Amino acid sequence: MSDRLRQGNPAGRLWVVIFGAVVPVPFLILAFTASSPAAFYTGIFLAQLTASCALGAAAATTQDMVLPRMRGTATATFFIGTTLIGLALGPYMAGRVSTLTGSLSIGMLSLLVVTPITLACAVAAYRLAPGAEATREARARAAGEDI
């Protein structure tokens, strides 16, 4: 889907990133406020299903911003950022809030405070991506790249 959206717009893949940031929120709220296991499992399944699409589209957009020989470095940088921020701070913060409040549900739901930040960054990337892709070669030449 992200590749199809990109065909008409260089930033089209970022619609999938925005989708993956916003659509899981109600499912997470459903899951972590559920009073039955069935509601929890339904909500968490739908949240995972809708959130997981964002990572691939974001990584592919990163690939579009660099020359082919720099794709490995761009991918490594992208995944270090997502790993250090998302996979390191996320569980820590959920556990910390959970300990402070005495509720694992509140700890998990507290992570949703980053959703507006994620959305703002995705919208900024959506606005900047076409220009960045259009000037990719010029920026590489300015940095001394022999193209």
Short mmCIF file of N, CA and C in Angstrom, two decimals:
data_model
loop_
_atom_site.label_atom_id
_atom_site.label_comp_id
_atom_site.label_asym_id
_atom_site.label_seq_id
_atom_site.Cartn_x
_atom_site.Cartn_y
_atom_site.Cartn_z
N MET A 1 0.82 -1.19 0.00
CA MET A 1 0.00 0.00 0.00
C MET A 1 0.87 1.26 0.00
N SER A 2 1.93 1.25 0.80
CA SER A 2 2.77 2.46 0.85
C SER A 2 3.46 2.70 -0.49
N ASP A 3 3.86 1.64 -1.18
CA ASP A 3 4.48 1.82 -2.49
C ASP A 3 3.48 2.40 -3.49
N ARG A 4 2.26 1.97 -3.41
CA ARG A 4 1.23 2.50 -4.31
C ARG A 4 0.97 3.98 -4.02
N LEU A 5 0.92 4.34 -2.74
CA LEU A 5 0.72 5.74 -2.38
C LEU A 5 1.89 6.61 -2.82
N ARG A 6 3.07 6.02 -2.85
CA ARG A 6 4.26 6.76 -3.25
C ARG A 6 4.30 7.03 -4.75
N GLN A 7 3.64 6.24 -5.55
CA GLN A 7 3.65 6.42 -7.00
C GLN A 7 3.17 7.81 -7.41
N GLY A 8 2.19 8.33 -6.72
CA GLY A 8 1.65 9.63 -7.08
C GLY A 8 2.23 10.78 -6.27
N ASN A 9 2.98 10.46 -5.21
CA ASN A 9 3.48 11.49 -4.31
C ASN A 9 4.76 10.97 -3.64
N PRO A 10 5.87 11.70 -3.75
CA PRO A 10 7.11 11.21 -3.12
C PRO A 10 6.98 10.97 -1.61
N ALA A 11 6.05 11.65 -0.96
CA ALA A 11 5.85 11.47 0.48
C ALA A 11 4.67 10.55 0.78
N GLY A 12 4.14 9.88 -0.23
CA GLY A 12 2.95 9.06 -0.06
C GLY A 12 3.07 7.97 0.98
N ARG A 13 4.26 7.40 1.14
CA ARG A 13 4.44 6.35 2.14
C ARG A 13 4.17 6.86 3.55
N LEU A 14 4.35 8.13 3.74
CA LEU A 14 4.17 8.68 5.09
C LEU A 14 2.71 8.67 5.53
N TRP A 15 1.78 8.53 4.58
CA TRP A 15 0.38 8.35 4.97
C TRP A 15 0.21 7.04 5.75
N VAL A 16 0.98 6.03 5.36
CA VAL A 16 0.93 4.76 6.08
C VAL A 16 1.53 4.92 7.47
N VAL A 17 2.58 5.71 7.58
CA VAL A 17 3.18 5.99 8.90
C VAL A 17 2.17 6.72 9.78
N ILE A 18 1.50 7.70 9.23
CA ILE A 18 0.48 8.44 9.99
C ILE A 18 -0.65 7.50 10.41
N PHE A 19 -1.08 6.67 9.49
CA PHE A 19 -2.11 5.66 9.79
C PHE A 19 -1.65 4.78 10.96
N GLY A 20 -0.41 4.30 10.89
CA GLY A 20 0.13 3.41 11.93
C GLY A 20 0.33 4.08 13.27
N ALA A 21 0.38 5.40 13.28
CA ALA A 21 0.52 6.12 14.54
C ALA A 21 -0.82 6.47 15.18
N VAL A 22 -1.83 6.70 14.35
CA VAL A 22 -3.11 7.20 14.86
C VAL A 22 -4.14 6.09 15.06
N VAL A 23 -4.29 5.22 14.10
CA VAL A 23 -5.37 4.23 14.14
C VAL A 23 -5.27 3.25 15.32
N PRO A 24 -4.08 2.84 15.75
CA PRO A 24 -4.02 1.91 16.89
C PRO A 24 -4.46 2.49 18.23
N VAL A 25 -4.50 3.82 18.35
CA VAL A 25 -4.79 4.45 19.64
C VAL A 25 -6.12 3.98 20.24
N PRO A 26 -7.24 4.03 19.51
CA PRO A 26 -8.49 3.57 20.14
C PRO A 26 -8.46 2.09 20.51
N PHE A 27 -7.74 1.28 19.72
CA PHE A 27 -7.65 -0.15 20.03
C PHE A 27 -6.84 -0.38 21.30
N LEU A 28 -5.79 0.42 21.50
CA LEU A 28 -5.00 0.32 22.72
C LEU A 28 -5.81 0.77 23.93
N ILE A 29 -6.57 1.82 23.76
CA ILE A 29 -7.44 2.27 24.85
C ILE A 29 -8.46 1.18 25.19
N LEU A 30 -9.05 0.57 24.16
CA LEU A 30 -9.99 -0.53 24.37
C LEU A 30 -9.31 -1.67 25.13
N ALA A 31 -8.12 -2.04 24.69
CA ALA A 31 -7.43 -3.17 25.31
C ALA A 31 -7.10 -2.92 26.77
N PHE A 32 -6.54 -1.75 27.07
CA PHE A 32 -6.05 -1.51 28.43
C PHE A 32 -7.09 -0.92 29.37
N THR A 33 -8.33 -0.80 28.89
CA THR A 33 -9.44 -0.46 29.78
C THR A 33 -10.49 -1.57 29.77
N ALA A 34 -10.17 -2.67 29.12
CA ALA A 34 -11.13 -3.77 28.96
C ALA A 34 -11.42 -4.43 30.30
N SER A 35 -12.65 -4.90 30.41
CA SER A 35 -13.03 -5.63 31.62
C SER A 35 -13.12 -7.13 31.37
N SER A 36 -12.86 -7.54 30.13
CA SER A 36 -12.90 -8.97 29.82
C SER A 36 -11.68 -9.33 28.97
N PRO A 37 -11.23 -10.57 29.10
CA PRO A 37 -10.09 -11.01 28.29
C PRO A 37 -10.38 -10.92 26.79
N ALA A 38 -11.60 -11.19 26.38
CA ALA A 38 -11.93 -11.14 24.95
C ALA A 38 -11.77 -9.72 24.40
N ALA A 39 -12.22 -8.73 25.15
CA ALA A 39 -12.07 -7.33 24.71
C ALA A 39 -10.59 -6.94 24.68
N PHE A 40 -9.84 -7.40 25.70
CA PHE A 40 -8.40 -7.09 25.71
C PHE A 40 -7.71 -7.69 24.49
N TYR A 41 -7.93 -8.97 24.24
CA TYR A 41 -7.25 -9.63 23.12
C TYR A 41 -7.68 -9.05 21.77
N THR A 42 -8.93 -8.69 21.65
CA THR A 42 -9.39 -8.06 20.41
C THR A 42 -8.71 -6.72 20.21
N GLY A 43 -8.69 -5.90 21.24
CA GLY A 43 -8.07 -4.58 21.14
C GLY A 43 -6.58 -4.66 20.87
N ILE A 44 -5.88 -5.54 21.56
CA ILE A 44 -4.42 -5.62 21.38
C ILE A 44 -4.08 -6.20 20.01
N PHE A 45 -4.88 -7.14 19.53
CA PHE A 45 -4.66 -7.69 18.18
C PHE A 45 -4.82 -6.61 17.12
N LEU A 46 -5.91 -5.85 17.21
CA LEU A 46 -6.15 -4.80 16.22
C LEU A 46 -5.11 -3.68 16.33
N ALA A 47 -4.66 -3.38 17.54
CA ALA A 47 -3.62 -2.36 17.71
C ALA A 47 -2.32 -2.82 17.05
N GLN A 48 -1.93 -4.05 17.28
CA GLN A 48 -0.70 -4.58 16.67
C GLN A 48 -0.82 -4.64 15.15
N LEU A 49 -1.97 -5.06 14.68
CA LEU A 49 -2.20 -5.18 13.25
C LEU A 49 -2.07 -3.83 12.56
N THR A 50 -2.64 -2.80 13.14
CA THR A 50 -2.61 -1.48 12.50
C THR A 50 -1.31 -0.72 12.75
N ALA A 51 -0.66 -0.96 13.87
CA ALA A 51 0.58 -0.24 14.18
C ALA A 51 1.78 -0.79 13.41
N SER A 52 1.78 -2.07 13.14
CA SER A 52 2.96 -2.69 12.55
C SER A 52 3.26 -2.23 11.13
N CYS A 53 2.29 -1.67 10.45
CA CYS A 53 2.51 -1.24 9.07
C CYS A 53 3.40 -0.01 8.97
N ALA A 54 3.50 0.77 10.03
CA ALA A 54 4.22 2.03 9.97
C ALA A 54 5.73 1.85 9.83
N LEU A 55 6.28 0.85 10.44
CA LEU A 55 7.74 0.70 10.46
C LEU A 55 8.32 0.48 9.06
N GLY A 56 7.72 -0.38 8.28
CA GLY A 56 8.21 -0.64 6.93
C GLY A 56 8.11 0.58 6.03
N ALA A 57 7.01 1.30 6.14
CA ALA A 57 6.83 2.50 5.31
C ALA A 57 7.83 3.58 5.71
N ALA A 58 8.09 3.72 7.00
CA ALA A 58 9.07 4.71 7.46
C ALA A 58 10.47 4.34 6.99
N ALA A 59 10.82 3.07 7.09
CA ALA A 59 12.15 2.62 6.64
C ALA A 59 12.30 2.81 5.13
N ALA A 60 11.27 2.53 4.37
CA ALA A 60 11.33 2.70 2.92
C ALA A 60 11.47 4.18 2.55
N THR A 61 10.81 5.05 3.30
CA THR A 61 10.95 6.49 3.04
C THR A 61 12.38 6.93 3.33
N THR A 62 12.97 6.39 4.35
CA THR A 62 14.37 6.68 4.67
C THR A 62 15.27 6.29 3.50
N GLN A 63 14.98 5.16 2.88
CA GLN A 63 15.77 4.70 1.74
C GLN A 63 15.67 5.66 0.55
N ASP A 64 14.52 6.28 0.39
CA ASP A 64 14.32 7.22 -0.72
C ASP A 64 15.15 8.49 -0.57
N MET A 65 15.55 8.80 0.64
CA MET A 65 16.23 10.07 0.91
C MET A 65 17.74 10.03 0.66
N VAL A 66 18.29 8.85 0.42
CA VAL A 66 19.74 8.72 0.27
C VAL A 66 20.09 8.03 -1.04
N LEU A 67 21.35 8.15 -1.42
CA LEU A 67 21.85 7.44 -2.59
C LEU A 67 21.90 5.95 -2.30
N PRO A 68 21.84 5.12 -3.33
CA PRO A 68 21.83 3.67 -3.11
C PRO A 68 22.99 3.16 -2.25
N ARG A 69 24.19 3.73 -2.41
CA ARG A 69 25.32 3.21 -1.64
C ARG A 69 25.24 3.58 -0.15
N MET A 70 24.33 4.48 0.20
CA MET A 70 24.20 4.92 1.59
C MET A 70 23.00 4.27 2.29
N ARG A 71 22.33 3.37 1.63
CA ARG A 71 21.11 2.80 2.20
C ARG A 71 21.36 1.97 3.45
N GLY A 72 22.47 1.27 3.50
CA GLY A 72 22.79 0.49 4.70
C GLY A 72 22.99 1.38 5.91
N THR A 73 23.72 2.46 5.72
CA THR A 73 23.96 3.41 6.82
C THR A 73 22.66 4.08 7.23
N ALA A 74 21.84 4.45 6.26
CA ALA A 74 20.56 5.09 6.58
C ALA A 74 19.66 4.14 7.35
N THR A 75 19.63 2.88 6.94
CA THR A 75 18.80 1.89 7.64
C THR A 75 19.32 1.66 9.05
N ALA A 76 20.63 1.55 9.20
CA ALA A 76 21.20 1.35 10.54
C ALA A 76 20.88 2.53 11.45
N THR A 77 21.01 3.73 10.93
CA THR A 77 20.71 4.93 11.72
C THR A 77 19.23 4.95 12.10
N PHE A 78 18.37 4.63 11.15
CA PHE A 78 16.94 4.60 11.41
C PHE A 78 16.60 3.58 12.50
N PHE A 79 17.15 2.38 12.38
CA PHE A 79 16.82 1.33 13.36
C PHE A 79 17.46 1.57 14.72
N ILE A 80 18.61 2.21 14.76
CA ILE A 80 19.20 2.56 16.07
C ILE A 80 18.29 3.55 16.78
N GLY A 81 17.80 4.53 16.03
CA GLY A 81 16.90 5.51 16.63
C GLY A 81 15.62 4.87 17.14
N THR A 82 15.00 4.04 16.32
CA THR A 82 13.74 3.42 16.75
C THR A 82 13.98 2.44 17.90
N THR A 83 15.11 1.76 17.89
CA THR A 83 15.40 0.81 18.95
C THR A 83 15.69 1.53 20.26
N LEU A 84 16.56 2.53 20.21
CA LEU A 84 16.92 3.23 21.45
C LEU A 84 15.75 3.99 22.05
N ILE A 85 14.96 4.60 21.21
CA ILE A 85 13.84 5.39 21.74
C ILE A 85 12.64 4.48 22.05
N GLY A 86 12.20 3.74 21.05
CA GLY A 86 10.99 2.94 21.22
C GLY A 86 11.15 1.71 22.09
N LEU A 87 12.17 0.92 21.79
CA LEU A 87 12.31 -0.35 22.50
C LEU A 87 13.05 -0.24 23.82
N ALA A 88 13.76 0.86 24.03
CA ALA A 88 14.46 1.04 25.30
C ALA A 88 13.64 1.91 26.25
N LEU A 89 13.23 3.08 25.78
CA LEU A 89 12.50 3.98 26.67
C LEU A 89 11.05 3.57 26.88
N GLY A 90 10.42 2.98 25.87
CA GLY A 90 9.00 2.62 25.98
C GLY A 90 8.71 1.69 27.16
N PRO A 91 9.32 0.52 27.22
CA PRO A 91 9.05 -0.37 28.35
C PRO A 91 9.47 0.23 29.69
N TYR A 92 10.58 0.95 29.70
CA TYR A 92 11.01 1.58 30.96
C TYR A 92 9.95 2.57 31.45
N MET A 93 9.49 3.45 30.55
CA MET A 93 8.52 4.45 30.95
C MET A 93 7.19 3.82 31.36
N ALA A 94 6.76 2.80 30.65
CA ALA A 94 5.51 2.13 31.03
C ALA A 94 5.66 1.51 32.42
N GLY A 95 6.79 0.89 32.67
CA GLY A 95 7.03 0.29 33.99
C GLY A 95 7.14 1.33 35.08
N ARG A 96 7.80 2.43 34.78
CA ARG A 96 7.97 3.50 35.78
C ARG A 96 6.62 4.10 36.16
N VAL A 97 5.81 4.44 35.15
CA VAL A 97 4.48 5.00 35.43
C VAL A 97 3.62 3.97 36.13
N SER A 98 3.74 2.72 35.72
CA SER A 98 2.99 1.65 36.36
C SER A 98 3.34 1.53 37.84
N THR A 99 4.62 1.62 38.15
CA THR A 99 5.06 1.56 39.55
C THR A 99 4.55 2.75 40.34
N LEU A 100 4.61 3.93 39.74
CA LEU A 100 4.18 5.14 40.44
C LEU A 100 2.68 5.17 40.69
N THR A 101 1.91 4.64 39.72
CA THR A 101 0.44 4.69 39.84
C THR A 101 -0.15 3.42 40.42
N GLY A 102 0.60 2.34 40.39
CA GLY A 102 0.06 1.07 40.87
C GLY A 102 -0.83 0.38 39.85
N SER A 103 -0.79 0.84 38.60
CA SER A 103 -1.66 0.27 37.57
C SER A 103 -0.87 0.06 36.27
N LEU A 104 -0.81 -1.19 35.86
CA LEU A 104 -0.15 -1.49 34.59
C LEU A 104 -0.91 -0.87 33.42
N SER A 105 -2.22 -0.83 33.50
CA SER A 105 -3.02 -0.21 32.43
C SER A 105 -2.67 1.26 32.27
N ILE A 106 -2.56 1.97 33.36
CA ILE A 106 -2.20 3.39 33.27
C ILE A 106 -0.78 3.53 32.73
N GLY A 107 0.11 2.65 33.15
CA GLY A 107 1.47 2.68 32.63
C GLY A 107 1.51 2.50 31.12
N MET A 108 0.75 1.56 30.63
CA MET A 108 0.72 1.32 29.18
C MET A 108 0.05 2.48 28.45
N LEU A 109 -1.06 2.94 28.97
CA LEU A 109 -1.77 4.05 28.32
C LEU A 109 -0.98 5.35 28.37
N SER A 110 -0.11 5.50 29.36
CA SER A 110 0.69 6.72 29.45
C SER A 110 1.62 6.88 28.25
N LEU A 111 1.95 5.79 27.61
CA LEU A 111 2.82 5.86 26.43
C LEU A 111 2.15 6.57 25.27
N LEU A 112 0.84 6.68 25.31
CA LEU A 112 0.12 7.35 24.23
C LEU A 112 0.37 8.85 24.20
N VAL A 113 1.03 9.39 25.21
CA VAL A 113 1.34 10.82 25.19
C VAL A 113 2.31 11.16 24.05
N VAL A 114 3.01 10.17 23.53
CA VAL A 114 3.93 10.45 22.42
C VAL A 114 3.23 10.48 21.07
N THR A 115 1.98 10.09 21.02
CA THR A 115 1.26 10.06 19.75
C THR A 115 1.21 11.43 19.07
N PRO A 116 0.90 12.52 19.77
CA PRO A 116 0.92 13.83 19.08
C PRO A 116 2.31 14.20 18.57
N ILE A 117 3.35 13.83 19.30
CA ILE A 117 4.71 14.11 18.85
C ILE A 117 5.02 13.32 17.59
N THR A 118 4.64 12.06 17.59
CA THR A 118 4.83 11.22 16.42
C THR A 118 4.07 11.78 15.23
N LEU A 119 2.85 12.17 15.45
CA LEU A 119 2.03 12.72 14.37
C LEU A 119 2.64 14.01 13.83
N ALA A 120 3.10 14.89 14.71
CA ALA A 120 3.73 16.14 14.28
C ALA A 120 4.99 15.87 13.46
N CYS A 121 5.80 14.91 13.89
CA CYS A 121 7.01 14.56 13.15
C CYS A 121 6.67 13.96 11.78
N ALA A 122 5.64 13.12 11.74
CA ALA A 122 5.24 12.52 10.46
C ALA A 122 4.70 13.57 9.50
N VAL A 123 3.94 14.53 10.00
CA VAL A 123 3.42 15.60 9.14
C VAL A 123 4.57 16.46 8.64
N ALA A 124 5.54 16.77 9.51
CA ALA A 124 6.71 17.54 9.08
C ALA A 124 7.49 16.77 8.02
N ALA A 125 7.67 15.47 8.23
CA ALA A 125 8.37 14.66 7.23
C ALA A 125 7.59 14.63 5.92
N TYR A 126 6.27 14.56 6.00
CA TYR A 126 5.44 14.57 4.80
C TYR A 126 5.67 15.84 3.99
N ARG A 127 5.80 16.95 4.68
CA ARG A 127 6.02 18.23 3.99
C ARG A 127 7.44 18.35 3.44
N LEU A 128 8.41 17.78 4.14
CA LEU A 128 9.81 17.94 3.75
C LEU A 128 10.32 16.87 2.77
N ALA A 129 9.68 15.71 2.75
CA ALA A 129 10.18 14.58 1.96
C ALA A 129 10.29 14.87 0.46
N PRO A 130 9.30 15.47 -0.18
CA PRO A 130 9.44 15.72 -1.62
C PRO A 130 10.67 16.58 -1.95
N GLY A 131 10.90 17.63 -1.19
CA GLY A 131 12.06 18.49 -1.43
C GLY A 131 13.36 17.76 -1.16
N ALA A 132 13.39 16.97 -0.10
CA ALA A 132 14.60 16.23 0.23
C ALA A 132 14.94 15.20 -0.85
N GLU A 133 13.91 14.54 -1.36
CA GLU A 133 14.16 13.56 -2.42
C GLU A 133 14.60 14.25 -3.70
N ALA A 134 14.02 15.39 -4.01
CA ALA A 134 14.36 16.11 -5.24
C ALA A 134 15.79 16.65 -5.22
N THR A 135 16.30 16.93 -4.04
CA THR A 135 17.65 17.50 -3.94
C THR A 135 18.69 16.48 -3.46
N ARG A 136 18.33 15.22 -3.47
CA ARG A 136 19.22 14.16 -2.98
C ARG A 136 20.59 14.20 -3.66
N GLU A 137 20.60 14.23 -5.00
CA GLU A 137 21.87 14.22 -5.73
C GLU A 137 22.66 15.51 -5.51
N ALA A 138 21.97 16.64 -5.49
CA ALA A 138 22.65 17.93 -5.27
C ALA A 138 23.29 17.97 -3.89
N ARG A 139 22.59 17.47 -2.88
CA ARG A 139 23.15 17.44 -1.53
C ARG A 139 24.35 16.51 -1.46
N ALA A 140 24.28 15.41 -2.17
CA ALA A 140 25.41 14.46 -2.20
C ALA A 140 26.63 15.09 -2.87
N ARG A 141 26.40 15.77 -3.97
CA ARG A 141 27.52 16.46 -4.66
C ARG A 141 28.12 17.53 -3.74
N ALA A 142 27.28 18.29 -3.07
CA ALA A 142 27.76 19.34 -2.16
C ALA A 142 28.58 18.76 -1.02
N ALA A 143 28.31 17.53 -0.67
CA ALA A 143 29.07 16.88 0.41
C ALA A 143 30.32 16.20 -0.12
N GLY A 144 30.60 16.33 -1.43
CA GLY A 144 31.81 15.77 -1.99
C GLY A 144 31.63 14.41 -2.65
N GLU A 145 30.40 13.95 -2.76
CA GLU A 145 30.12 12.65 -3.40
C GLU A 145 30.36 12.75 -4.90
N ASP A 146 31.03 11.76 -5.45
CA ASP A 146 31.26 11.71 -6.89
C ASP A 146 30.15 10.90 -7.53
N ILE A 147 29.23 11.60 -8.17
CA ILE A 147 28.07 10.93 -8.77
C ILE A 147 28.26 10.82 -10.27
#
